[in-house]
Amino acid sequence: MPRVEAPSKTSFNRMSRDDDSSLSEDLASHETQPSQDTQTIDTTSVQNLLEQHKQNLKRRRRQRNDAIKVAHTARMDDLGRAYERAKTQYQETVRAIQRPKLERLLQLIRNKREVQASIDDCVSQKAAAFMGTVHKIMLAADARSAAME
């Protein structure tokens, strides 16, 4: 098998020295300064890419905000339903606690009315008895004064 040797460093140096310097300057200037058409195309494509990137960012931001709004609305709805359930449960608990108290209060009010009616009856009976006694005393006093005359 034939042996292949790699070029030595000195051969590369020799090749670079042997190159035409005007040719290398021309290539360098061509690479660094693109033509006007290429420059316009490059700026237009970069601008288009930037605009597309901005639109994608806006779209993603809008989607994220929409998702946040949907999640927020769902959470608020859940909280509203939980609040209504808690409110209903509280009202039922309060009614269950207050029902016996209200029944007792109504019974006490009925008893008070009965006692008040009984007191009124007793007062009217005493007043009638007192007036009857006063009337009898007046008749007796009149009869005595008529007898003394």
mmCIF file of C-alpha atoms in Angstrom:
data_model
loop_
_atom_site.group_PDB
_atom_site.id
_atom_site.type_symbol
_atom_site.label_atom_id
_atom_site.label_comp_id
_atom_site.label_asym_id
_atom_site.label_seq_id
_atom_site.Cartn_x
_atom_site.Cartn_y
_atom_site.Cartn_z
ATOM 1 C CA MET A 1 0.000 0.000 0.000
ATOM 2 C CA PRO A 2 1.407 3.367 -0.930
ATOM 3 C CA ARG A 3 1.960 5.733 1.868
ATOM 4 C CA VAL A 4 0.290 9.170 1.653
ATOM 5 C CA GLU A 5 1.881 11.996 3.508
ATOM 6 C CA ALA A 6 0.103 15.084 4.687
ATOM 7 C CA PRO A 7 1.523 18.359 3.471
ATOM 8 C CA SER A 8 3.779 20.002 5.950
ATOM 9 C CA LYS A 9 3.200 23.390 7.482
ATOM 10 C CA THR A 10 5.867 24.914 5.354
ATOM 11 C CA SER A 11 4.084 23.896 2.192
ATOM 12 C CA PHE A 12 0.909 25.731 3.358
ATOM 13 C CA ASN A 13 2.954 28.813 4.098
ATOM 14 C CA ARG A 14 4.534 28.640 0.687
ATOM 15 C CA MET A 15 1.147 28.329 -0.990
ATOM 16 C CA SER A 16 -0.233 31.354 0.791
ATOM 17 C CA ARG A 17 2.813 33.392 -0.191
ATOM 18 C CA ASP A 18 2.499 32.321 -3.769
ATOM 19 C CA ASP A 19 -1.165 33.466 -4.026
ATOM 20 C CA ASP A 20 -1.896 36.576 -5.954
ATOM 21 C CA SER A 21 -2.514 39.369 -3.449
ATOM 22 C CA SER A 22 -4.918 41.216 -5.745
ATOM 23 C CA LEU A 23 -7.072 38.135 -6.050
ATOM 24 C CA SER A 24 -7.329 37.749 -2.303
ATOM 25 C CA GLU A 25 -8.206 41.445 -1.848
ATOM 26 C CA ASP A 26 -10.923 41.171 -4.473
ATOM 27 C CA LEU A 27 -12.445 38.151 -2.737
ATOM 28 C CA ALA A 28 -12.284 39.876 0.632
ATOM 29 C CA SER A 29 -14.011 42.992 -0.658
ATOM 30 C CA HIS A 30 -16.662 40.910 -2.377
ATOM 31 C CA GLU A 31 -17.426 38.954 0.790
ATOM 32 C CA THR A 32 -17.702 41.969 3.059
ATOM 33 C CA GLN A 33 -19.738 44.214 0.781
ATOM 34 C CA PRO A 34 -22.812 42.514 -0.633
ATOM 35 C CA SER A 35 -24.513 43.967 -3.657
ATOM 36 C CA GLN A 36 -27.404 46.383 -3.221
ATOM 37 C CA ASP A 37 -29.971 43.739 -4.237
ATOM 38 C CA THR A 38 -28.600 41.205 -1.786
ATOM 39 C CA GLN A 39 -28.536 43.813 0.956
ATOM 40 C CA THR A 40 -32.178 44.789 0.244
ATOM 41 C CA ILE A 41 -33.270 41.178 0.196
ATOM 42 C CA ASP A 42 -31.423 40.491 3.425
ATOM 43 C CA THR A 43 -32.933 43.519 5.210
ATOM 44 C CA THR A 44 -36.380 42.744 3.869
ATOM 45 C CA SER A 45 -36.160 39.140 4.961
ATOM 46 C CA VAL A 46 -34.806 40.181 8.364
ATOM 47 C CA GLN A 47 -37.586 42.743 8.706
ATOM 48 C CA ASN A 48 -40.132 40.131 7.672
ATOM 49 C CA LEU A 49 -38.710 37.691 10.201
ATOM 50 C CA LEU A 50 -38.799 40.354 12.917
ATOM 51 C CA GLU A 51 -42.376 41.283 12.042
ATOM 52 C CA GLN A 52 -43.390 37.631 12.030
ATOM 53 C CA HIS A 53 -41.672 37.157 15.394
ATOM 54 C CA LYS A 54 -43.529 40.182 16.807
ATOM 55 C CA GLN A 55 -46.820 38.844 15.496
ATOM 56 C CA ASN A 56 -46.090 35.436 17.000
ATOM 57 C CA LEU A 57 -45.278 37.072 20.330
ATOM 58 C CA LYS A 58 -48.508 39.090 20.202
ATOM 59 C CA ARG A 59 -50.496 35.998 19.263
ATOM 60 C CA ARG A 60 -48.932 33.949 22.074
ATOM 61 C CA ARG A 61 -49.474 36.799 24.549
ATOM 62 C CA ARG A 62 -53.100 37.117 23.423
ATOM 63 C CA GLN A 63 -53.585 33.343 23.733
ATOM 64 C CA ARG A 64 -51.983 33.366 27.184
ATOM 65 C CA ASN A 65 -54.162 36.303 28.275
ATOM 66 C CA ASP A 66 -57.245 34.567 26.889
ATOM 67 C CA ALA A 67 -56.317 31.389 28.759
ATOM 68 C CA ILE A 68 -55.781 33.412 31.927
ATOM 69 C CA LYS A 69 -59.174 35.097 31.469
ATOM 70 C CA VAL A 70 -60.873 31.738 30.922
ATOM 71 C CA ALA A 71 -59.190 30.263 34.003
ATOM 72 C CA HIS A 72 -60.027 33.380 36.039
ATOM 73 C CA THR A 73 -63.650 33.292 34.919
ATOM 74 C CA ALA A 74 -63.880 29.584 35.737
ATOM 75 C CA ARG A 75 -62.375 30.163 39.185
ATOM 76 C CA MET A 76 -64.727 33.084 39.820
ATOM 77 C CA ASP A 77 -67.703 30.961 38.748
ATOM 78 C CA ASP A 78 -66.561 28.154 41.053
ATOM 79 C CA LEU A 79 -66.143 30.622 43.901
ATOM 80 C CA GLY A 80 -69.584 32.101 43.187
ATOM 81 C CA ARG A 81 -71.188 28.664 43.286
ATOM 82 C CA ALA A 82 -69.278 27.777 46.466
ATOM 83 C CA TYR A 83 -70.392 31.079 48.016
ATOM 84 C CA GLU A 84 -74.033 30.420 47.126
ATOM 85 C CA ARG A 85 -73.816 26.865 48.538
ATOM 86 C CA ALA A 86 -72.249 28.162 51.754
ATOM 87 C CA LYS A 87 -74.840 30.937 51.995
ATOM 88 C CA THR A 88 -77.713 28.472 51.501
ATOM 89 C CA GLN A 89 -76.237 26.069 54.032
ATOM 90 C CA TYR A 90 -75.767 28.906 56.526
ATOM 91 C CA GLN A 91 -79.359 30.068 56.055
ATOM 92 C CA GLU A 92 -80.651 26.523 56.561
ATOM 93 C CA THR A 93 -78.542 26.154 59.697
ATOM 94 C CA VAL A 94 -79.792 29.485 61.039
ATOM 95 C CA ARG A 95 -83.398 28.497 60.309
ATOM 96 C CA ALA A 96 -82.904 25.137 62.018
ATOM 97 C CA ILE A 97 -81.484 26.882 65.082
ATOM 98 C CA GLN A 98 -84.070 29.673 65.112
ATOM 99 C CA ARG A 99 -87.151 27.521 64.438
ATOM 100 C CA PRO A 100 -87.406 26.126 68.011
ATOM 101 C CA LYS A 101 -86.644 29.557 69.420
ATOM 102 C CA LEU A 102 -89.372 31.138 67.292
ATOM 103 C CA GLU A 103 -91.870 28.443 68.268
ATOM 104 C CA ARG A 104 -91.044 29.018 71.940
ATOM 105 C CA LEU A 105 -91.353 32.782 71.447
ATOM 106 C CA LEU A 106 -94.759 32.359 69.771
ATOM 107 C CA GLN A 107 -95.895 30.132 72.637
ATOM 108 C CA LEU A 108 -94.729 32.724 75.170
ATOM 109 C CA ILE A 109 -96.563 35.458 73.253
ATOM 110 C CA ARG A 110 -99.765 33.355 73.310
ATOM 111 C CA ASN A 111 -99.297 32.757 77.043
ATOM 112 C CA LYS A 112 -98.740 36.478 77.598
ATOM 113 C CA ARG A 113 -101.940 37.302 75.719
ATOM 114 C CA GLU A 114 -103.846 34.727 77.789
ATOM 115 C CA VAL A 115 -102.393 36.108 81.019
ATOM 116 C CA GLN A 116 -103.118 39.679 79.886
ATOM 117 C CA ALA A 117 -106.711 38.704 79.046
ATOM 118 C CA SER A 118 -107.024 36.973 82.427
ATOM 119 C CA ILE A 119 -105.612 40.043 84.185
ATOM 120 C CA ASP A 120 -108.000 42.289 82.269
ATOM 121 C CA ASP A 121 -110.913 40.015 83.274
ATOM 122 C CA CYS A 122 -109.816 40.085 86.916
ATOM 123 C CA VAL A 123 -109.391 43.869 86.877
ATOM 124 C CA SER A 124 -112.803 44.359 85.308
ATOM 125 C CA GLN A 125 -114.353 41.946 87.839
ATOM 126 C CA LYS A 126 -112.665 43.809 90.712
ATOM 127 C CA ALA A 127 -113.759 47.136 89.256
ATOM 128 C CA ALA A 128 -117.321 45.834 88.924
ATOM 129 C CA ALA A 129 -117.227 44.449 92.464
ATOM 130 C CA PHE A 130 -115.756 47.712 93.766
ATOM 131 C CA MET A 131 -118.390 49.764 91.931
ATOM 132 C CA GLY A 132 -121.096 47.413 93.221
ATOM 133 C CA THR A 133 -119.785 47.830 96.768
ATOM 134 C CA VAL A 134 -119.570 51.615 96.334
ATOM 135 C CA HIS A 135 -123.109 51.636 94.991
ATOM 136 C CA LYS A 136 -124.373 49.588 97.964
ATOM 137 C CA ILE A 137 -122.557 51.874 100.381
ATOM 138 C CA MET A 138 -124.074 54.919 98.680
ATOM 139 C CA LEU A 139 -127.540 53.381 98.895
ATOM 140 C CA ALA A 140 -127.011 52.534 102.545
ATOM 141 C CA ALA A 141 -125.728 56.050 103.233
ATOM 142 C CA ASP A 142 -128.711 57.550 101.431
ATOM 143 C CA ALA A 143 -131.090 55.292 103.326
ATOM 144 C CA ARG A 144 -129.538 56.306 106.641
ATOM 145 C CA SER A 145 -129.549 59.956 105.837
ATOM 146 C CA ALA A 146 -133.211 59.644 104.805
ATOM 147 C CA ALA A 147 -133.966 57.767 107.998
ATOM 148 C CA MET A 148 -132.305 60.408 110.101
ATOM 149 C CA GLU A 149 -134.306 63.125 108.698
#
